[in-house]
Structures are given as structure tokens and as C-alpha cells.
Short mmCIF file of C-alpha atoms in Angstrom, two decimals:
data_model
loop_
_atom_site.label_atom_id
_atom_site.label_comp_id
_atom_site.label_asym_id
_atom_site.label_seq_id
_atom_site.Cartn_x
_atom_site.Cartn_y
_atom_site.Cartn_z
CA PHE H 54 0.00 0.00 0.00
CA GLY H 55 2.75 2.41 0.94
CA VAL H 56 4.86 1.85 -2.17
CA ASN H 57 2.14 1.09 -4.73
CA HIS H 58 -0.33 3.75 -3.61
CA LEU H 59 0.98 6.32 -1.14
CA GLY H 60 4.24 6.76 -3.04
CA HIS H 61 2.36 7.55 -6.26
CA PHE H 62 -0.10 9.75 -4.41
CA PHE H 63 2.68 11.78 -2.79
CA LEU H 64 4.77 12.09 -5.96
CA THR H 65 1.70 13.41 -7.81
CA PHE H 66 1.12 15.88 -4.96
CA LEU H 67 4.71 17.12 -5.26
CA LEU H 68 4.40 17.51 -9.06
CA LEU H 69 0.92 19.06 -9.08
CA ASP H 70 1.91 22.70 -9.57
CA LEU H 71 4.29 21.77 -12.39
CA LEU H 72 1.62 19.59 -14.00
CA LYS H 73 -0.87 22.47 -13.93
CA GLN H 74 1.70 24.96 -15.27
CA SER H 75 2.62 22.52 -18.05
CA ALA H 76 -0.98 21.86 -19.12
CA PRO H 77 -2.02 20.10 -21.12
CA SER H 78 -0.37 17.36 -19.10
CA ARG H 79 -1.20 13.83 -18.04
CA VAL H 80 -0.86 11.55 -15.03
CA ILE H 81 -0.83 7.84 -15.78
CA ASN H 82 -1.21 5.37 -12.92
CA VAL H 83 -0.22 1.78 -13.63
CA SER H 84 -2.74 -0.57 -12.08
CA SER H 85 -3.68 -4.11 -13.00
CA VAL H 86 -6.66 -6.24 -13.91
CA SER H 87 -6.04 -7.78 -10.49
CA HIS H 88 -7.76 -4.71 -9.01
CA TYR H 89 -10.99 -6.68 -9.65
CA MET H 90 -10.00 -8.95 -6.76
CA GLY H 91 -9.16 -6.03 -4.49
CA LYS H 92 -11.02 -4.68 -1.50
CA ILE H 93 -9.89 -1.61 0.38
CA GLN H 94 -9.45 -2.56 4.04
CA PHE H 95 -10.02 0.90 5.46
CA ASP H 96 -9.42 -0.38 8.99
CA ASP H 97 -6.11 -2.04 7.99
CA LEU H 98 -4.69 -0.19 4.97
CA ASN H 99 -1.12 -1.28 5.68
CA SER H 100 -2.12 -4.92 6.27
CA GLU H 101 -0.70 -4.79 9.78
CA LYS H 102 -3.46 -6.95 11.29
CA ASP H 103 -3.66 -9.52 8.50
CA TYR H 104 -0.90 -9.51 5.87
CA HIS H 105 -1.16 -11.62 2.76
CA PRO H 106 1.01 -10.57 -0.21
CA VAL H 107 -1.68 -11.15 -2.86
CA LYS H 108 -4.38 -9.33 -0.87
CA ALA H 109 -1.99 -6.43 -0.24
CA TYR H 110 -1.08 -6.25 -3.93
CA VAL H 111 -4.65 -6.31 -5.26
CA GLN H 112 -5.71 -3.73 -2.66
CA SER H 113 -2.91 -1.43 -3.86
CA LYS H 114 -3.95 -1.88 -7.49
CA LEU H 115 -7.55 -1.04 -6.60
CA ALA H 116 -6.23 2.00 -4.75
CA ASN H 117 -4.47 3.10 -7.97
CA VAL H 118 -7.77 3.10 -9.88
CA LEU H 119 -9.64 4.87 -7.07
CA PHE H 120 -6.86 7.47 -6.87
CA THR H 121 -7.13 8.03 -10.63
CA ARG H 122 -10.89 8.48 -10.34
CA GLU H 123 -10.71 11.05 -7.53
CA LEU H 124 -7.69 12.89 -8.95
CA SER H 125 -9.41 13.30 -12.32
CA ARG H 126 -12.44 14.77 -10.53
CA LYS H 127 -10.30 17.20 -8.52
CA LEU H 128 -8.29 18.32 -11.57
CA ARG H 129 -11.27 18.78 -13.90
CA GLY H 130 -10.84 22.00 -15.86
CA THR H 131 -7.11 22.41 -15.11
CA GLY H 132 -5.79 20.88 -18.32
CA VAL H 133 -4.35 17.92 -16.40
CA THR H 134 -5.90 14.58 -17.34
CA VAL H 135 -5.52 11.33 -15.46
CA TYR H 136 -5.66 7.68 -16.56
CA ALA H 137 -5.27 4.25 -14.99
CA VAL H 138 -3.76 1.52 -17.14
CA ASP H 139 -3.50 -2.25 -17.01
CA PRO H 140 -0.31 -3.25 -18.86
CA GLY H 141 -1.38 -6.90 -18.93
CA ALA H 142 0.72 -9.87 -17.90
CA VAL H 143 4.31 -8.79 -18.57
CA TYR H 144 7.36 -11.03 -18.44
CA THR H 145 9.98 -9.28 -16.31
CA GLU H 146 12.81 -10.22 -14.00
CA ALA H 147 10.37 -9.88 -11.09
CA ILE H 148 9.63 -13.59 -11.38
CA ARG H 149 13.01 -14.33 -9.80
CA HIS H 150 11.41 -13.44 -6.45
CA MET H 151 8.57 -15.95 -6.88
CA LYS H 152 8.45 -19.54 -5.75
CA GLN H 153 10.13 -21.99 -8.11
CA PHE H 154 6.92 -23.74 -9.20
CA ILE H 155 5.44 -20.36 -10.19
CA GLN H 156 8.63 -19.51 -12.11
CA ILE H 157 8.40 -22.79 -13.99
CA PHE H 158 4.72 -22.21 -14.78
CA ILE H 159 5.35 -18.67 -16.02
CA THR H 160 8.34 -19.61 -18.17
CA SER H 161 6.39 -22.53 -19.65
CA PHE H 162 3.66 -20.14 -20.79
CA ASN H 163 5.78 -17.07 -21.50
CA PHE H 164 4.57 -17.09 -25.11
CA LEU H 165 1.23 -15.86 -23.70
CA ILE H 166 2.89 -13.12 -21.68
CA LYS H 167 3.82 -9.71 -23.05
CA THR H 168 7.36 -8.49 -23.41
CA PRO H 169 8.20 -5.36 -21.40
CA ALA H 170 7.93 -3.32 -24.64
CA GLU H 171 4.47 -4.75 -25.35
CA GLY H 172 3.48 -4.09 -21.74
CA ALA H 173 4.28 -0.41 -22.27
CA TYR H 174 1.87 0.01 -25.22
CA THR H 175 -1.19 1.01 -23.19
CA THR H 176 0.80 3.47 -21.10
CA LEU H 177 2.16 5.03 -24.29
CA TYR H 178 -1.32 5.03 -25.78
CA CYS H 179 -2.62 7.04 -22.82
CA ALA H 180 0.39 9.36 -22.90
CA LEU H 181 0.07 10.16 -26.61
CA THR H 182 -3.53 9.75 -27.77
CA PRO H 183 -5.59 12.95 -27.83
CA ASP H 184 -9.09 13.27 -26.39
CA LEU H 185 -9.20 10.24 -24.11
CA GLU H 186 -11.80 10.02 -21.35
CA ASN H 187 -10.36 11.74 -18.28
CA GLY H 188 -10.27 9.37 -15.32
CA GLY H 189 -10.64 6.33 -17.56
CA TYR H 190 -9.28 2.84 -17.08
CA PHE H 191 -7.44 1.42 -20.11
CA SER H 192 -6.20 -2.01 -21.15
CA ASN H 193 -4.85 -3.19 -24.51
CA CYS H 194 -4.89 0.39 -25.81
CA ALA H 195 -8.63 0.79 -25.28
CA PRO H 196 -11.02 2.04 -22.61
CA THR H 197 -12.05 -0.84 -20.38
CA VAL H 198 -14.64 -1.20 -17.65
CA CYS H 199 -13.12 -1.20 -14.20
CA SER H 200 -14.48 -3.18 -11.26
CA ARG H 201 -17.54 -2.04 -9.32
CA ALA H 202 -15.30 -1.33 -6.32
CA ALA H 203 -13.07 0.88 -8.50
CA ALA H 204 -16.10 2.88 -9.67
CA ASP H 205 -17.24 3.72 -6.13
CA ASP H 206 -16.96 7.50 -5.70
CA ARG H 207 -17.44 7.33 -1.93
CA SER H 208 -14.58 4.86 -1.54
CA ALA H 209 -12.40 7.01 -3.81
CA LYS H 210 -13.08 10.10 -1.65
CA LYS H 211 -12.56 8.17 1.60
CA LEU H 212 -9.26 6.72 0.34
CA TRP H 213 -8.20 10.19 -0.79
CA ASP H 214 -8.91 11.70 2.62
CA LEU H 215 -7.13 8.87 4.45
CA SER H 216 -4.12 9.11 2.12
CA CYS H 217 -3.83 12.85 2.79
CA HIS H 218 -4.08 12.19 6.52
CA LEU H 219 -1.44 9.43 6.46
CA LEU H 220 0.93 11.67 4.51
CA GLY H 221 0.13 14.81 6.51
CA ILE H 222 -0.68 16.82 3.38
CA ARG H 223 -3.47 19.09 2.20
CA TRP H 224 -4.25 19.28 -1.54
CA ARG H 225 -4.85 22.73 -2.99
#
């Protein structure tokens, strides 16, 4: 949660004035289709009571989409647009940290997995394509429906407020 959500949230906060001055500008948050499995544990955001790596990961990816949703609302009319992207399953060196049976499975089916360059396509699409839907969720270079949890404006606002509180910041 701290690295995958709060880090992005804070970096965007620090860059906000520059983004507005440089308008038109864009913020692109890399999420994942795994956000569909996520649930924001508002009473345990840092997974201190009950840590499970997969649950923590999918919660952080859901937080990325909720952050995108609320940030796009707050920046409406400023010339700064915001997008969440799912790069797809990408073959990277990150698998070296996984259990051996998972590594074997992934390498056996790596022909179904995108190269890092292919994984970057949707991010590039959102960075370069004019007139995209602000606050949208994109996968395979196209707008895609996000999960019901990711479309919840109240959860997006609540997560926003908690993130500001945890970081000790106030958005202008």
C-alpha cells in the first residue's frame, strides 16, 4: 500500500503545480486487472493486522484506480488529465522473487505473456492519444470497464482523505 499507492499519491502531490503549469499534461497510474480482486481494508490499509502478499497487492492496485478516479475529478478544468492503465501480464525479471513452481509455470507459458515493450503500449497510448476520457481505465490500448469497487466515488473520496491524513498533506 505504501509503495504502490501512497508513493504515487505523494509524488503526484509534489508535481501538481508543475503539471498544472505545463498543461495540457497527463498523469498515468499503472494498475492491473487484479484490481478486480481487491477490496480496500479501510481499517487495515497497511495490512498490519492480516498480511497476505496477494491481498496487499490487489488492494494497492484497486487504490491506484480509485486514486485516478478522484484525482481526475479534482483536476477537472485544469488541463491535467488522469488515466489508470493495465499493462497486462508482462514477463519481467520480477519472477526471480517468486516460488520456483510459479517460475516454472510462467516460463512454460511465457509465449502468452507480453514483453516489457508490449506491456508499455497502453501506457504510451494514454500518454500520446488525444481526447481520451479523463479518469478512464485502459487495457490493450482501449477504454475498459473497471471493477464495481473501483467505480465507487465514496470509496475514492474516503481513500483520498485517508491518504492525505497518512501523509500529513493538504491538496490545494
